[in-house]
Tab-separated table of C-alpha atoms in Angstrom:
chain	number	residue	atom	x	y	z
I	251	UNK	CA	103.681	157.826	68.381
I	252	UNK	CA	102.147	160.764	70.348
I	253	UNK	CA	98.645	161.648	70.864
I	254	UNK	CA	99.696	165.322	69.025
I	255	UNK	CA	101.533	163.223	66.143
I	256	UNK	CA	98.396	160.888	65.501
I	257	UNK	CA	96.415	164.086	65.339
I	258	UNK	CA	98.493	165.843	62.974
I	259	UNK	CA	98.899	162.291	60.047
I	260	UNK	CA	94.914	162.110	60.461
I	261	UNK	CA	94.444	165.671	59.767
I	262	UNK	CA	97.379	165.512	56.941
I	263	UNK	CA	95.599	162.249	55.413
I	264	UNK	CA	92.340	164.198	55.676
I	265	UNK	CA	93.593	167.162	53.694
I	266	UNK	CA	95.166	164.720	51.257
I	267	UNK	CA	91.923	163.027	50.677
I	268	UNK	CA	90.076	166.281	50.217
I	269	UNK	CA	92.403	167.537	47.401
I	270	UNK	CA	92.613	163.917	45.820
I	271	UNK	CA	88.789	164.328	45.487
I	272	UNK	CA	88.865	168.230	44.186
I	273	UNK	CA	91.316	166.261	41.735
I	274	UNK	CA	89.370	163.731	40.626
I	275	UNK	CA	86.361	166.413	40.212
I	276	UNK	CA	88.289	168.266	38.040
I	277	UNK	CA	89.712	164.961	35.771
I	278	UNK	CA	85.608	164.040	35.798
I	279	UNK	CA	84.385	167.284	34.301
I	280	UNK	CA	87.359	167.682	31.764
I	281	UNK	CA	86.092	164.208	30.347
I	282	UNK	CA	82.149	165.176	30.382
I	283	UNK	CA	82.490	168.072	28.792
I	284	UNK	CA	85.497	167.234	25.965
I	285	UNK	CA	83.293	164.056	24.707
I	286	UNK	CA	80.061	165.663	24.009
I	287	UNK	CA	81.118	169.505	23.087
I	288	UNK	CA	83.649	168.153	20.253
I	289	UNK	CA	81.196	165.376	19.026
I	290	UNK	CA	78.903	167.638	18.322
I	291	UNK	CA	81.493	170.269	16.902
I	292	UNK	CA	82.373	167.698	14.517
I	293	UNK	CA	78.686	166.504	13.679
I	294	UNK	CA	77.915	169.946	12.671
I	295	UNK	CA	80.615	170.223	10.420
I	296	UNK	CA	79.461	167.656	8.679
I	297	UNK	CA	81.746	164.745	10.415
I	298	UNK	CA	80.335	161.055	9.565
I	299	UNK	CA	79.482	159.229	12.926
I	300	UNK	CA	82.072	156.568	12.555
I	301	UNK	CA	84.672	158.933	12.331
I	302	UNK	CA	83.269	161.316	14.707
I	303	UNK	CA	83.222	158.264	17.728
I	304	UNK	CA	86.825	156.667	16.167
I	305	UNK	CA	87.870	160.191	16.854
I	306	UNK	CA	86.426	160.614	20.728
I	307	UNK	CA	88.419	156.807	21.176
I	308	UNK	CA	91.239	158.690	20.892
I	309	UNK	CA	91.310	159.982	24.676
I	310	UNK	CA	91.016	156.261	25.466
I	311	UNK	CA	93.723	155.603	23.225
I	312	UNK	CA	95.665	157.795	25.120
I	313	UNK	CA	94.432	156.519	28.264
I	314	UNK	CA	95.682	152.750	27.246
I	315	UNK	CA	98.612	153.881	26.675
I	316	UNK	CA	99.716	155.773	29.652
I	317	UNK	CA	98.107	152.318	31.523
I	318	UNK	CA	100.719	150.230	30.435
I	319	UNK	CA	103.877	152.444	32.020
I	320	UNK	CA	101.634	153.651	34.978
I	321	UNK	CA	102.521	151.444	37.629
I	322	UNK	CA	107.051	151.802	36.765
I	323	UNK	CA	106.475	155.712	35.982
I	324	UNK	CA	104.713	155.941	39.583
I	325	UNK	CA	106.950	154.212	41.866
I	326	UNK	CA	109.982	156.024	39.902
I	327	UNK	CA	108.482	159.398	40.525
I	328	UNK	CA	105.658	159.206	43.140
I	329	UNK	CA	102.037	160.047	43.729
I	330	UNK	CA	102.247	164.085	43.466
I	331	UNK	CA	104.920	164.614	40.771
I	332	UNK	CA	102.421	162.212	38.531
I	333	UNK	CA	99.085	164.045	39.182
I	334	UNK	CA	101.156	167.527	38.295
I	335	UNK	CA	102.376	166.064	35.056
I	336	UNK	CA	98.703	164.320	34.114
I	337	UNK	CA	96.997	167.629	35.106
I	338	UNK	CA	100.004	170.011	32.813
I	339	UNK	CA	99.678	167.582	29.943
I	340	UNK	CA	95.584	168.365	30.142
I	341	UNK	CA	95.459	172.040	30.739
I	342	UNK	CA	98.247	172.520	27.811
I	343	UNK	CA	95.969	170.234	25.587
I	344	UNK	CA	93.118	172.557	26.287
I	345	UNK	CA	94.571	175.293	25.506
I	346	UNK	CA	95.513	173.673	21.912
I	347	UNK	CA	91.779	172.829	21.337
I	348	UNK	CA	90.320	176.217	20.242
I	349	UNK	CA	93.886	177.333	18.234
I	350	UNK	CA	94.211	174.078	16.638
I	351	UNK	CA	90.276	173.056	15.208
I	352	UNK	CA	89.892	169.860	12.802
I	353	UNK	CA	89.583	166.254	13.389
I	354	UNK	CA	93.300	165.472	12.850
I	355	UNK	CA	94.128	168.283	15.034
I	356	UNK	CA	91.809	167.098	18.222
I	357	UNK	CA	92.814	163.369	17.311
I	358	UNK	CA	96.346	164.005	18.378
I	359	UNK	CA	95.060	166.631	21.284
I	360	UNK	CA	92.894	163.829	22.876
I	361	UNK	CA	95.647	161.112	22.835
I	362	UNK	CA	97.400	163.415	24.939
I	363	UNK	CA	94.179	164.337	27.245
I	364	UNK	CA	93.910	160.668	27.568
I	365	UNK	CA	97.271	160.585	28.938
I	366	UNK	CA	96.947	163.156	31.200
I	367	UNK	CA	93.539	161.947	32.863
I	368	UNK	CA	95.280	158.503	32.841
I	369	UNK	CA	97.791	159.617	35.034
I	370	UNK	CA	95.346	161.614	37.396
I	371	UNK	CA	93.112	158.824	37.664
I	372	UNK	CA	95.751	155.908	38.304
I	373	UNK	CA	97.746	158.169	40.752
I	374	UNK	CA	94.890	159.281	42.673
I	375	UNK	CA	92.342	156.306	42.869
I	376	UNK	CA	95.720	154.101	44.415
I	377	UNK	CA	96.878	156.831	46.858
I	378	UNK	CA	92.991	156.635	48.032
I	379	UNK	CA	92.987	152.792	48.130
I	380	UNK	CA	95.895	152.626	50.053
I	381	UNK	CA	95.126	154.902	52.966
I	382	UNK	CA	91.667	153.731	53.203
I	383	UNK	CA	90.879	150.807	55.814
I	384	UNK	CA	89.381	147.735	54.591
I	385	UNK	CA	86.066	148.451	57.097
I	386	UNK	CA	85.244	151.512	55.250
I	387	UNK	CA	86.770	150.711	51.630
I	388	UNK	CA	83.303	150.544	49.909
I	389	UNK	CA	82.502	153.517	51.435
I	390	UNK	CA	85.515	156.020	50.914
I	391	UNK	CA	86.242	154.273	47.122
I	392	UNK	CA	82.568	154.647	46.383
I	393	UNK	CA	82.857	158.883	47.470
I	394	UNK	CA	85.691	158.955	45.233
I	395	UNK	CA	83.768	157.506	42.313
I	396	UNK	CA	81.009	159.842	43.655
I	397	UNK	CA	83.048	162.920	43.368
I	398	UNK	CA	84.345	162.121	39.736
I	399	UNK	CA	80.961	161.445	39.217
I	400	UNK	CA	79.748	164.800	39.860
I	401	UNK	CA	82.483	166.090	37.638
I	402	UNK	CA	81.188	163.993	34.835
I	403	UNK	CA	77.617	165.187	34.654
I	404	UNK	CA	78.865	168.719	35.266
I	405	UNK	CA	80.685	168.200	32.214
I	406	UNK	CA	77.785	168.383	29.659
I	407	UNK	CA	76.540	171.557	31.003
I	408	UNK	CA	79.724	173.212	29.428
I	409	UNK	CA	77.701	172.844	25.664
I	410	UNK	CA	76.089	175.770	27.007
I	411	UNK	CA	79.303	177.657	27.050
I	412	UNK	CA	79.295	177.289	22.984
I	413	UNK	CA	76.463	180.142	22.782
I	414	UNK	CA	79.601	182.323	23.774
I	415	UNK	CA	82.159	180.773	21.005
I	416	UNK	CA	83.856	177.695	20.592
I	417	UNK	CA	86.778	178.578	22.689
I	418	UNK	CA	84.546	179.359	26.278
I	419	UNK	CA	84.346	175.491	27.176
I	420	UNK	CA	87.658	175.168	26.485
I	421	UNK	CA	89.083	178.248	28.347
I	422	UNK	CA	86.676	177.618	31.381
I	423	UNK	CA	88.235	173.849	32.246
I	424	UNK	CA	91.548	175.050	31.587
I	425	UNK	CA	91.168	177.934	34.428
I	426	UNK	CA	89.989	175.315	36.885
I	427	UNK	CA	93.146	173.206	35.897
I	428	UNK	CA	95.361	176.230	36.364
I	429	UNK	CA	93.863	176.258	40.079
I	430	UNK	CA	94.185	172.623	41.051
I	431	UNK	CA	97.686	172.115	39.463
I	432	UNK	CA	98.780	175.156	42.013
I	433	UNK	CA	96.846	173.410	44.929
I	434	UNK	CA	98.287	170.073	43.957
I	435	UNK	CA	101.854	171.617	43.795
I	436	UNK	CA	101.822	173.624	47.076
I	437	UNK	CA	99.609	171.702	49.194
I	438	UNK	CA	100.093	167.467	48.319
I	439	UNK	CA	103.298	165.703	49.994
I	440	UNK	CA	105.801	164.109	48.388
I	441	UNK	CA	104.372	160.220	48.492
I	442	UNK	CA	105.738	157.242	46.608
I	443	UNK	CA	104.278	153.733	46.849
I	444	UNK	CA	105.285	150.660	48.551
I	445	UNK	CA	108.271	148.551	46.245
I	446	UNK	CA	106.772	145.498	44.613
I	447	UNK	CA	108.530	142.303	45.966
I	448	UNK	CA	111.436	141.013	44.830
I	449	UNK	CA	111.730	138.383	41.912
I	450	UNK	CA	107.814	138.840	41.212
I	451	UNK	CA	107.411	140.619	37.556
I	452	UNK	CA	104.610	142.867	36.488
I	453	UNK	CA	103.022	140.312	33.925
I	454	UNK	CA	103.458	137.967	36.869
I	455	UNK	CA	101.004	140.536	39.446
I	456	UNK	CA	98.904	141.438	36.503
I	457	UNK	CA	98.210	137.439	35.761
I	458	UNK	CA	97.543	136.421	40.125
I	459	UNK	CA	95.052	139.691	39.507
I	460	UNK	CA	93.334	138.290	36.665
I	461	UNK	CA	93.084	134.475	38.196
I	462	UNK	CA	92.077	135.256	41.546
I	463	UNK	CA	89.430	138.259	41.047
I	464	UNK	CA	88.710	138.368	37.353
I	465	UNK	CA	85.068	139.020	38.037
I	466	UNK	CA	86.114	142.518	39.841
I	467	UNK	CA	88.458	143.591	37.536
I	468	UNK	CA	85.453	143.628	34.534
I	469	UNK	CA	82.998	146.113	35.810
I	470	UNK	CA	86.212	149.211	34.626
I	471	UNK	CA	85.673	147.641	31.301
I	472	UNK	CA	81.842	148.208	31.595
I	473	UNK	CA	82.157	151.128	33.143
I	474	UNK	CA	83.861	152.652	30.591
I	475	UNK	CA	82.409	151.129	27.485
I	476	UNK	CA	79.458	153.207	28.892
I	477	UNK	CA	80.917	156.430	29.558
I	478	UNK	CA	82.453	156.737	26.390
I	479	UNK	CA	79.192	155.357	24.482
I	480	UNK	CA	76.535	157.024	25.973
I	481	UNK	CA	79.124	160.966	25.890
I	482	UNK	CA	80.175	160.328	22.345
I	483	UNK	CA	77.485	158.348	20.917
I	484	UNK	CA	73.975	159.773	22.754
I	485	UNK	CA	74.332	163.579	21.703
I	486	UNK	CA	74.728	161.976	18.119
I	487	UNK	CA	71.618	159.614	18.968
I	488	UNK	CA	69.979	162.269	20.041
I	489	UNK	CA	69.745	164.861	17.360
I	490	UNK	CA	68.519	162.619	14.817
I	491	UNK	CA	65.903	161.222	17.245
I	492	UNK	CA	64.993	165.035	17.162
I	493	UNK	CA	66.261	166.352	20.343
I	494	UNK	CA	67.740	169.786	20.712
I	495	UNK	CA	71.224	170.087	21.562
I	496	UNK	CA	69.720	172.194	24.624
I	497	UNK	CA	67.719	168.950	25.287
I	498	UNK	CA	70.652	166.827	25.188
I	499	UNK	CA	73.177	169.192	27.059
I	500	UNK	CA	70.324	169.006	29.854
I	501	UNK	CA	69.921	164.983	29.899
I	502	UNK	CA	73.669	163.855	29.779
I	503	UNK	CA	73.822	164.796	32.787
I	504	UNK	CA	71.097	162.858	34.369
I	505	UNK	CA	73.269	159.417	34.310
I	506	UNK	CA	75.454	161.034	36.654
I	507	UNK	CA	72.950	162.728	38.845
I	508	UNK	CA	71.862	158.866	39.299
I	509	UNK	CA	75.356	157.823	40.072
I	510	UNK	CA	75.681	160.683	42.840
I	511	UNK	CA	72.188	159.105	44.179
I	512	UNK	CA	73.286	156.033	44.465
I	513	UNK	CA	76.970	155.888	44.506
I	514	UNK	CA	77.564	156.148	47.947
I	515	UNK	CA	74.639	153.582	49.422
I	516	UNK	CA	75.494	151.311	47.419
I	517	UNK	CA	79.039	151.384	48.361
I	518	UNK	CA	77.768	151.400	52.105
I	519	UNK	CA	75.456	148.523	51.158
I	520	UNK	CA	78.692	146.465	50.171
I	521	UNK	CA	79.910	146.857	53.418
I	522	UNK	CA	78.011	145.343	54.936
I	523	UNK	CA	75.977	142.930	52.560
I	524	UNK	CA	79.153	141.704	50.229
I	525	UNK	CA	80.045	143.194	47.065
I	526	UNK	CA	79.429	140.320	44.988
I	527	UNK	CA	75.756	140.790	45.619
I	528	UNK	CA	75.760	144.384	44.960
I	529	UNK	CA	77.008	144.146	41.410
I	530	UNK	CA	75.184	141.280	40.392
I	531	UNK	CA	72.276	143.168	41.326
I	532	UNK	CA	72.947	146.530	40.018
I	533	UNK	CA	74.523	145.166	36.815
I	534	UNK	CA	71.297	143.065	35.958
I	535	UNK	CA	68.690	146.448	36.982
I	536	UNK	CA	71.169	148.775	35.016
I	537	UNK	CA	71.052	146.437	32.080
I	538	UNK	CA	67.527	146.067	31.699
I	539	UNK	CA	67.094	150.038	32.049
I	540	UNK	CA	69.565	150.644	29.567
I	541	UNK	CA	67.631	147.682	26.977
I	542	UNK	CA	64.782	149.666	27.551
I	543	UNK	CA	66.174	153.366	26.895
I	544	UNK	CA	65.391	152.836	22.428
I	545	UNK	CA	61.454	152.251	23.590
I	546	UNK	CA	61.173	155.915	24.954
I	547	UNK	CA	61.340	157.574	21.662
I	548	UNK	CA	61.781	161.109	21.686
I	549	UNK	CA	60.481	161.073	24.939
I	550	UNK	CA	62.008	163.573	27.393
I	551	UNK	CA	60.765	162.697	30.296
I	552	UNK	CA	61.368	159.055	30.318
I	553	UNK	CA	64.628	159.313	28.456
I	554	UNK	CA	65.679	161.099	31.802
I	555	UNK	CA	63.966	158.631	34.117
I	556	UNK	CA	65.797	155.612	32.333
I	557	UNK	CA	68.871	157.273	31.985
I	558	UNK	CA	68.487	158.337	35.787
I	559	UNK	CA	67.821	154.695	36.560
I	560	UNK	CA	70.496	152.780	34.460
I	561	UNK	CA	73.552	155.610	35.911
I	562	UNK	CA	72.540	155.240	39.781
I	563	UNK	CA	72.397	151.449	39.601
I	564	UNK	CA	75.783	150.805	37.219
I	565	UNK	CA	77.692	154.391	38.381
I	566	UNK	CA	79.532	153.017	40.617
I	567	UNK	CA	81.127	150.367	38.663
I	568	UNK	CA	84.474	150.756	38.608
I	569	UNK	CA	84.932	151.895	42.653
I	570	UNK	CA	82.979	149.069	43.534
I	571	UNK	CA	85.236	146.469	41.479
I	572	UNK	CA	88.317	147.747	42.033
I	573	UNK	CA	87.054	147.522	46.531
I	574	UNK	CA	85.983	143.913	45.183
I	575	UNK	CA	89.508	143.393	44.190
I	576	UNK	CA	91.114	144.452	47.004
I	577	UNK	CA	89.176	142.597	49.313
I	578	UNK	CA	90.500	139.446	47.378
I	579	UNK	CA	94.131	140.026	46.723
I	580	UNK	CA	96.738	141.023	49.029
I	581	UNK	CA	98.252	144.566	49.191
I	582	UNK	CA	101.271	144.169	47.237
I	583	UNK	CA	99.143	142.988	44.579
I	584	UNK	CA	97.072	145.953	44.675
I	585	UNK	CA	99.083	148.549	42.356
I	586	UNK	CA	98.741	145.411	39.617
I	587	UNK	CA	94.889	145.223	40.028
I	588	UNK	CA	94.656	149.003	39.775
I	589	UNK	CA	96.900	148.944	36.367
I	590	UNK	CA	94.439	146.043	35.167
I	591	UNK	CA	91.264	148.209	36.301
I	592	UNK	CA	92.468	151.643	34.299
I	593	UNK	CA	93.470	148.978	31.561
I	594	UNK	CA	89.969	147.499	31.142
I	595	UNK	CA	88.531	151.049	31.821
I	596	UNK	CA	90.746	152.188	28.872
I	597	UNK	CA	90.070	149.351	26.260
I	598	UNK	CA	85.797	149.554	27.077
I	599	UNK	CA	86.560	153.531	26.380
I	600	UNK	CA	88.180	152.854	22.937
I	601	UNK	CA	85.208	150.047	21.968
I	602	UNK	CA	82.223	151.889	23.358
I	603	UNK	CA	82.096	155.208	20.606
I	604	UNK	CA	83.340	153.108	17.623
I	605	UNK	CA	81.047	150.604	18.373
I	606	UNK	CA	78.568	153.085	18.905
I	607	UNK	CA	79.789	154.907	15.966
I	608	UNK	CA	79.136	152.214	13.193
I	609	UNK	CA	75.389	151.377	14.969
I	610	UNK	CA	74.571	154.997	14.125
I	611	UNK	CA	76.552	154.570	10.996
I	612	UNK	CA	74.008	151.513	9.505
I	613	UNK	CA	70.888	152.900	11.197
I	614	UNK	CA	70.296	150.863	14.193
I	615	UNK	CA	70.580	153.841	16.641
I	616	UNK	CA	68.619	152.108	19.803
I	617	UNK	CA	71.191	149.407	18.779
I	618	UNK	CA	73.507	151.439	21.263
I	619	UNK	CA	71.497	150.610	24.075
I	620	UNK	CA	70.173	147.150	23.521
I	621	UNK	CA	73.712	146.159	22.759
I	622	UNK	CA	75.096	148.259	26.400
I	623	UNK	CA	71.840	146.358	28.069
I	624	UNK	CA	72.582	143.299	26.776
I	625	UNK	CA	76.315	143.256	28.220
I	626	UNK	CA	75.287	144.637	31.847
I	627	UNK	CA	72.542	142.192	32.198
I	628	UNK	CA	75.268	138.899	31.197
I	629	UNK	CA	77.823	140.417	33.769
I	630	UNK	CA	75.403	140.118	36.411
I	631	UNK	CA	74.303	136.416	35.506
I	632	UNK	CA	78.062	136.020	35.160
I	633	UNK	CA	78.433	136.672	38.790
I	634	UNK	CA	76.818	133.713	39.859
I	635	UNK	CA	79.258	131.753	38.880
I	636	UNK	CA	81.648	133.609	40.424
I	637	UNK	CA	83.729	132.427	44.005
I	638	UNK	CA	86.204	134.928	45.367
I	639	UNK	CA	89.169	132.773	46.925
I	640	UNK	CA	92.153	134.359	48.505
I	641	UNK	CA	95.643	134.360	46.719
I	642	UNK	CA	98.073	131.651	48.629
């Protein structure tokens, strides 16, 4: 290959990367502003908590299933034809939100969110494991998570859209949709992924993921339980602890403000210093913030400290498993690993708010967090017993 040819694949990788990220942005804010504004639509009309977090598990639901026909529905149709239809299948669904209001309504309008973000987030986060080398996979993976991220504690800020009706949110993320899905369609090539070999089955490459780097593949299922928790269950939490939903709009945010902080040194870090070490660490620190978060009361100000603390330390959770995992397995086993990550990501995401839900439900509120502490904290202790070996 020419000098001009190399040029022109790095700058066309570069340019794919970029809109992979304005992607994942985009998936990141749909889901941080969807769980909070309609939990708290629903609390005010008078919604009980169970049902109000059974009904936010229904993006994960979604999200599950779309995880189990991810991996055949990609290599028959490719990277960019999947992100289009997972980004469609969204911005119809928000649409639907404001014309079609009531809990059975946005039950059936979330499975089909969770579908959509499913398919943005498999698609993507592969395409971006696969062109990234193995010297700089903590890094680029860890931007990635970075970027959704940002997109996540956007999200919340959208509650203040509601002071303009119940349908601005709603119409807002479905403009920025409209955009990508035209930058997607114009600008992204054509990609499929490399064929599986032959004779190996996909329960066969979803059970060599599981035996030989287990311990990576359960940070998505942590990561997830608290996403889903803290978006669905904390704006709950938080009004009967007696914050405002002004108050709560402005700390939601704050766990991914200490993801963005963190997200990308600690990535770096497990470049160079291992990534075993790195989530043992951060998993043990984020739990014990998190065990701590029922002791601050009503407290604003330490509320946002804790929250800042626990989200920078355990924000980068599912990049830095799923670069974990590919260190350990071999490429053709990645697309398995990735199905397995989304799948634990998925099933914490369903758990987490009606989990979350009943705690609230029976009165243990801080029950959220000492149970989310508690979980953290035995994943890093976990980790010592873990050693990575290389498939055969």
């Amino acid at each position: 290959m020419s000098d001009r040819q190399t040029l022109t694949v790095s700058k066309s990788s570069k340019l794919n990367y970029i809109i992979l990220i304005t992607v994942i942005i985009a998936a990141g804010l749909s889901q941080g502003l969807l769980l909070p504004v309609l939990s708290i639509l629903l609390e005010q009309r008078g919604v009980s908590s169970s049902l109000n977090g059974l009904n936010a598990a229904a993006l994960y639901v979604g999200s599950f299933a779309m995880t189990l026909a991810a991996e055949r529905v990609l290599g028959a149709i490719g990277f960019k034809k999947l992100i289009a239809a997972g980004i469609s299948l969204v911005l119809v669904s928000l649409i639907l939100f404001p014309l079609l209001p009531g809990a059975k309504a946005w039950f059936l309008l979330r499975l089909l969110v969770g579908v959509g973000d499913a398919a943005i987030n498999y698609a993507a986060q592969l395409w971006v494991l696969l062109m990234t080398p193995a010297a700089h996979r903590g890094r680029n993976l860890s931007f990635y998570g970075m970027s959704y991220g940002l997109g996540f504690s956007l999200g919340p800020l959208g509650i203040n859209l509601l002071r303009f009706g119940q349908a601005a949110p709603f119409a807002a993320i479905a403009l920025l949709f409209l955009s990508i899905l035209i930058l997607v369609l114009l600008k992204l090539p054509d990609s499929h992924p490399d064929t599986a070999a032959h004779g190996e089955g996909q329960a066969r490459r979803f059970a060599r993921s599981y035996r030989f780097a287990w311990y990576a593949l359960i940070p998505a299922l942590l990561y997830g339980y608290m996403e889903a928790s803290l978006n669905s269950n904390f704006p709950v939490y938080g009004l009967r602890i007696g914050f405002s939903a002004n108050q709560i709009a402005a700390l939601l945010p704050f766990v991914g403000i200490g993801g963005l902080i963190l997200q990308l040194p600690l990535g770096m870090w497990s470049d160079r210093y291992g990534r075993k070490k790195i989530l043992i660490g951060s998993g043990a620190g984020g739990g014990l913030a998190f065990a701590l978060l029922p002791l601050a009361g009503d407290s604003f100000l330490v509320t946002m400290l804790l929250l800042t603390v626990a989200g920078g330390l355990v924000g980068s959770f599912f990049s830095l498993g799923l670069s974990f995992a590919a260190d350990i397995l071999p490429r053709n086993l990645l697309p398995a690993a990735n199905v397995v990550s989304s799948f634990h990501y998925s099933l914490g995401s369903i758990i987490g708010p009606g989990i979350g839900g009943l705690l609230l439900q029976f009165g243990w509120a801080g029950g959220i967090f000492a149970l989310l502490g508690a979980l953290y904290i035995l994943f890093g202790l976990t980790g010592l017993l873990f050693s990575p070996r290389k498939p055969i």
